[in-house]
Short mmCIF file of C-alpha atoms in Angstrom, two decimals:
data_model
loop_
_atom_site.label_atom_id
_atom_site.label_comp_id
_atom_site.label_asym_id
_atom_site.label_seq_id
_atom_site.Cartn_x
_atom_site.Cartn_y
_atom_site.Cartn_z
CA UNK H 1 -53.02 63.50 77.98
CA UNK H 2 -55.17 66.37 79.17
CA UNK H 3 -57.96 66.99 76.69
CA UNK H 4 -60.69 69.41 75.79
CA UNK H 5 -63.57 68.00 73.74
CA UNK H 6 -66.02 69.86 71.56
CA UNK H 7 -68.55 68.68 69.01
CA UNK H 8 -67.21 69.92 65.67
CA UNK H 9 -70.74 70.59 64.34
CA UNK H 10 -71.88 72.39 62.35
CA UNK H 11 -74.48 73.66 64.78
CA UNK H 12 -77.20 75.40 62.82
CA UNK H 13 -79.66 77.81 64.48
CA UNK H 14 -82.14 80.32 63.06
CA UNK H 15 -81.53 84.03 63.49
CA UNK H 16 -82.80 85.25 66.86
CA UNK H 17 -82.53 81.85 68.55
CA UNK H 18 -80.23 80.84 71.42
CA UNK H 19 -77.10 78.97 70.36
CA UNK H 20 -75.64 76.59 72.95
CA UNK H 21 -72.03 75.49 72.57
CA UNK H 22 -70.58 72.85 74.86
CA UNK H 23 -67.16 71.73 75.99
CA UNK H 24 -65.87 69.04 78.35
CA UNK H 25 -62.39 68.80 79.79
CA UNK H 26 -60.35 66.09 81.47
CA UNK H 27 -57.98 68.06 83.70
CA UNK H 28 -59.61 68.47 87.12
CA UNK H 29 -56.89 70.98 88.01
CA UNK H 30 -58.01 73.45 85.32
CA UNK H 31 -58.53 76.86 86.85
CA UNK H 32 -59.68 78.97 83.94
CA UNK H 33 -61.76 78.60 80.82
CA UNK H 34 -61.80 80.70 77.71
CA UNK H 35 -64.06 80.99 74.69
CA UNK H 36 -62.57 82.28 71.45
CA UNK H 37 -64.42 83.09 68.24
CA UNK H 38 -62.60 82.44 64.97
CA UNK H 39 -63.93 83.61 61.63
CA UNK H 40 -62.80 81.64 58.58
CA UNK H 41 -59.22 82.52 57.68
CA UNK H 42 -58.76 84.78 60.70
CA UNK H 43 -57.11 84.47 64.10
CA UNK H 44 -59.03 83.64 67.31
CA UNK H 45 -60.65 86.50 69.21
CA UNK H 46 -61.27 86.20 72.95
CA UNK H 47 -64.94 86.68 73.77
CA UNK H 48 -65.41 85.25 77.27
CA UNK H 49 -63.47 83.84 80.19
CA UNK H 50 -64.69 82.25 83.40
CA UNK H 51 -62.89 81.04 86.50
CA UNK H 52 -65.64 80.26 89.02
CA UNK H 53 -68.54 77.83 89.03
CA UNK H 54 -71.78 79.30 87.81
CA UNK H 55 -72.72 81.77 85.11
CA UNK H 56 -70.98 84.82 83.73
CA UNK H 57 -72.85 87.16 81.42
CA UNK H 58 -71.49 89.73 78.97
CA UNK H 59 -74.03 91.23 76.60
CA UNK H 60 -75.55 88.45 74.48
CA UNK H 61 -73.00 85.92 75.73
CA UNK H 62 -73.23 83.75 78.85
CA UNK H 63 -70.52 81.34 79.92
CA UNK H 64 -71.47 78.54 82.29
CA UNK H 65 -68.97 76.48 84.29
CA UNK H 66 -69.60 73.30 86.24
CA UNK H 67 -66.32 72.05 87.67
CA UNK H 68 -67.89 68.98 89.30
CA UNK H 69 -69.09 67.77 85.90
CA UNK H 70 -66.00 69.16 84.08
CA UNK H 71 -68.27 71.00 81.70
CA UNK H 72 -68.26 74.53 80.31
CA UNK H 73 -70.73 76.04 77.88
CA UNK H 74 -71.31 79.23 75.93
CA UNK H 75 -74.80 80.54 75.26
CA UNK H 76 -75.37 83.14 72.57
CA UNK H 77 -78.75 84.84 72.83
CA UNK H 78 -80.51 86.51 69.88
CA UNK H 79 -78.07 84.85 67.46
CA UNK H 80 -77.14 86.92 64.41
CA UNK H 81 -75.70 85.82 61.04
CA UNK H 82 -72.52 87.67 62.07
CA UNK H 83 -72.13 85.14 64.90
CA UNK H 84 -71.45 82.43 62.30
CA UNK H 85 -67.91 81.29 63.08
CA UNK H 86 -65.95 78.54 64.81
CA UNK H 87 -65.94 78.74 68.59
CA UNK H 88 -62.89 77.40 70.39
CA UNK H 89 -63.00 76.35 74.03
CA UNK H 90 -59.74 76.37 75.98
CA UNK H 91 -58.77 75.62 79.53
CA UNK H 92 -55.80 76.96 81.36
CA UNK H 93 -53.43 75.48 83.90
CA UNK H 94 -49.99 76.89 84.72
CA UNK H 95 -50.37 79.38 81.88
CA UNK H 96 -50.66 76.87 79.07
CA UNK H 97 -53.94 76.75 77.21
CA UNK H 98 -55.35 73.45 75.97
CA UNK H 99 -57.74 73.99 73.06
CA UNK H 100 -60.62 71.93 71.80
CA UNK H 101 -61.00 71.45 68.06
CA UNK H 102 -63.80 74.00 67.88
CA UNK H 103 -67.52 74.01 67.06
CA UNK H 104 -68.72 75.62 63.85
CA UNK H 105 -71.87 77.69 64.33
CA UNK H 106 -74.12 78.65 61.43
CA UNK H 107 -76.82 81.23 62.05
CA UNK H 108 -79.38 81.21 59.24
CA UNK H 109 -81.32 84.40 58.39
CA UNK N 1 -52.66 101.30 68.64
CA UNK N 2 -51.63 98.51 70.96
CA UNK N 3 -51.56 95.03 69.53
CA UNK N 4 -49.72 92.06 68.15
CA UNK N 5 -48.33 92.04 64.63
CA UNK N 6 -47.19 89.05 62.62
CA UNK N 7 -45.48 89.13 59.29
CA UNK N 8 -45.77 88.13 56.62
CA UNK N 9 -49.44 87.18 56.28
CA UNK N 10 -48.64 84.51 53.67
CA UNK N 11 -45.32 82.74 53.20
CA UNK N 12 -44.29 80.21 50.58
CA UNK N 13 -41.12 78.14 50.83
CA UNK N 14 -39.51 75.16 49.20
CA UNK N 15 -38.98 72.01 51.20
CA UNK N 16 -35.59 71.95 52.93
CA UNK N 17 -35.45 75.68 53.62
CA UNK N 18 -35.59 77.24 57.07
CA UNK N 19 -38.03 80.11 57.48
CA UNK N 20 -38.50 82.68 60.26
CA UNK N 21 -41.89 84.08 61.24
CA UNK N 22 -42.03 87.43 62.95
CA UNK N 23 -44.12 88.32 66.02
CA UNK N 24 -44.05 91.74 67.70
CA UNK N 25 -46.24 93.13 70.49
CA UNK N 26 -46.49 96.60 72.03
CA UNK N 27 -48.82 95.61 74.86
CA UNK N 28 -45.98 95.39 77.39
CA UNK N 29 -46.89 91.74 77.94
CA UNK N 30 -44.37 89.45 79.57
CA UNK N 31 -45.65 86.14 78.21
CA UNK N 32 -45.58 85.21 74.54
CA UNK N 33 -46.66 82.03 72.77
CA UNK N 34 -46.52 80.29 69.40
CA UNK N 35 -49.30 77.99 68.26
CA UNK N 36 -49.91 75.98 65.15
CA UNK N 37 -53.37 75.33 63.67
CA UNK N 38 -54.14 72.70 61.04
CA UNK N 39 -57.44 72.63 59.10
CA UNK N 40 -60.39 71.61 61.27
CA UNK N 41 -58.28 71.38 64.38
CA UNK N 42 -57.67 73.34 67.52
CA UNK N 43 -54.46 75.14 68.36
CA UNK N 44 -51.35 73.29 69.49
CA UNK N 45 -48.63 74.96 71.53
CA UNK N 46 -45.14 75.06 70.01
CA UNK N 47 -43.12 77.29 72.37
CA UNK N 48 -43.77 79.88 75.05
CA UNK N 49 -41.74 82.45 76.94
CA UNK N 50 -42.27 84.32 80.17
CA UNK N 51 -39.21 86.58 80.18
CA UNK N 52 -36.42 87.72 77.92
CA UNK N 53 -33.81 85.06 77.12
CA UNK N 54 -35.97 82.26 78.53
CA UNK N 55 -38.44 80.02 76.72
CA UNK N 56 -40.01 76.61 77.15
CA UNK N 57 -41.04 73.85 74.75
CA UNK N 58 -44.71 73.27 74.23
CA UNK N 59 -46.40 70.11 73.04
CA UNK N 60 -45.01 70.07 69.49
CA UNK N 61 -41.61 71.80 69.61
CA UNK N 62 -39.72 69.36 67.38
CA UNK N 63 -38.50 71.04 64.19
CA UNK N 64 -38.99 74.56 65.56
CA UNK N 65 -36.79 77.09 67.35
CA UNK N 66 -37.42 80.45 68.97
CA UNK N 67 -35.57 83.35 70.55
CA UNK N 68 -36.61 86.08 72.98
CA UNK N 69 -33.92 88.76 72.87
CA UNK N 70 -36.39 91.60 73.43
CA UNK N 71 -39.57 91.69 75.49
CA UNK N 72 -41.67 92.74 72.52
CA UNK N 73 -40.35 90.22 69.99
CA UNK N 74 -40.64 86.44 69.78
CA UNK N 75 -39.66 85.11 66.33
CA UNK N 76 -40.26 81.49 65.37
CA UNK N 77 -38.00 79.56 62.98
CA UNK N 78 -39.48 76.59 61.17
CA UNK N 79 -36.54 74.37 60.31
CA UNK N 80 -36.16 71.78 57.59
CA UNK N 81 -36.47 69.12 60.32
CA UNK N 82 -40.18 69.90 60.72
CA UNK N 83 -41.91 67.13 58.77
CA UNK N 84 -45.23 68.85 58.05
CA UNK N 85 -44.61 72.60 58.22
CA UNK N 86 -47.59 73.76 56.14
CA UNK N 87 -50.02 75.30 58.65
CA UNK N 88 -51.48 78.50 60.08
CA UNK N 89 -49.09 79.90 62.72
CA UNK N 90 -50.44 82.09 65.48
CA UNK N 91 -48.54 84.19 67.97
CA UNK N 92 -50.19 85.23 71.24
CA UNK N 93 -49.27 87.27 74.27
CA UNK N 94 -50.50 87.66 77.84
CA UNK N 95 -49.74 90.01 80.70
CA UNK N 96 -48.00 87.17 82.49
CA UNK N 97 -47.70 83.40 82.54
CA UNK N 98 -50.51 81.95 84.61
CA UNK N 99 -53.89 80.27 84.27
CA UNK N 100 -55.95 83.43 84.77
CA UNK N 101 -54.17 85.67 82.27
CA UNK N 102 -56.02 86.06 79.00
CA UNK N 103 -54.08 85.36 75.83
CA UNK N 104 -54.54 87.62 72.81
CA UNK N 105 -53.66 86.57 69.30
CA UNK N 106 -51.97 88.23 66.36
CA UNK N 107 -53.42 87.95 62.84
CA UNK N 108 -51.39 84.84 61.98
CA UNK N 109 -49.02 83.72 59.23
CA UNK N 110 -50.12 81.09 56.74
CA UNK N 111 -47.08 79.04 55.73
CA UNK N 112 -47.08 76.80 52.67
CA UNK N 113 -44.11 74.53 52.01
CA UNK N 114 -43.92 72.64 48.72
#
């Protein structure tokens, strides 16, 4: 069974700090990785995707991929209370996404 | 506005009844998906479709059925055979089926069966 693992949290950080969210995956054939943000009671919203080893930056968000270690992370700089949500990691292979259970982030003012 | 719509937002049914959840997209996407989410868990794939009149089972297809008669529509029927139907159901679409195509989600339908 191909799996994606995330620490369910909650991860608590103070406002303005860097939040680091981590994800490991078992399928070495995974070609793509996605981070979704899900507010309570709402549907997931795509915030980042990464296909190549290394870092990808978009505003306050940086996704990091290390295929050798089967590890992908999401860094949120200058965390805001509005970033408080559950972050879902997913990897893709043949068009089917495998999701982790999500990490709940709490940003405290 | 382009997007994915799901209706209704909340649905209540009695055990033993079939129920159909609607999903429509006007993004001109070929691929469409149905997921189920239970509290505190990630999403699990029920069915997906790449083209009209063709669809594939996902990881938890038992007790569900779908149709894809039009490119923009992908309704999901939750049958009475589904043992634990109460969940949050999410429809998604992507430009095409493939690992590098981003999936975008509709607002979801919360189904409660008693």
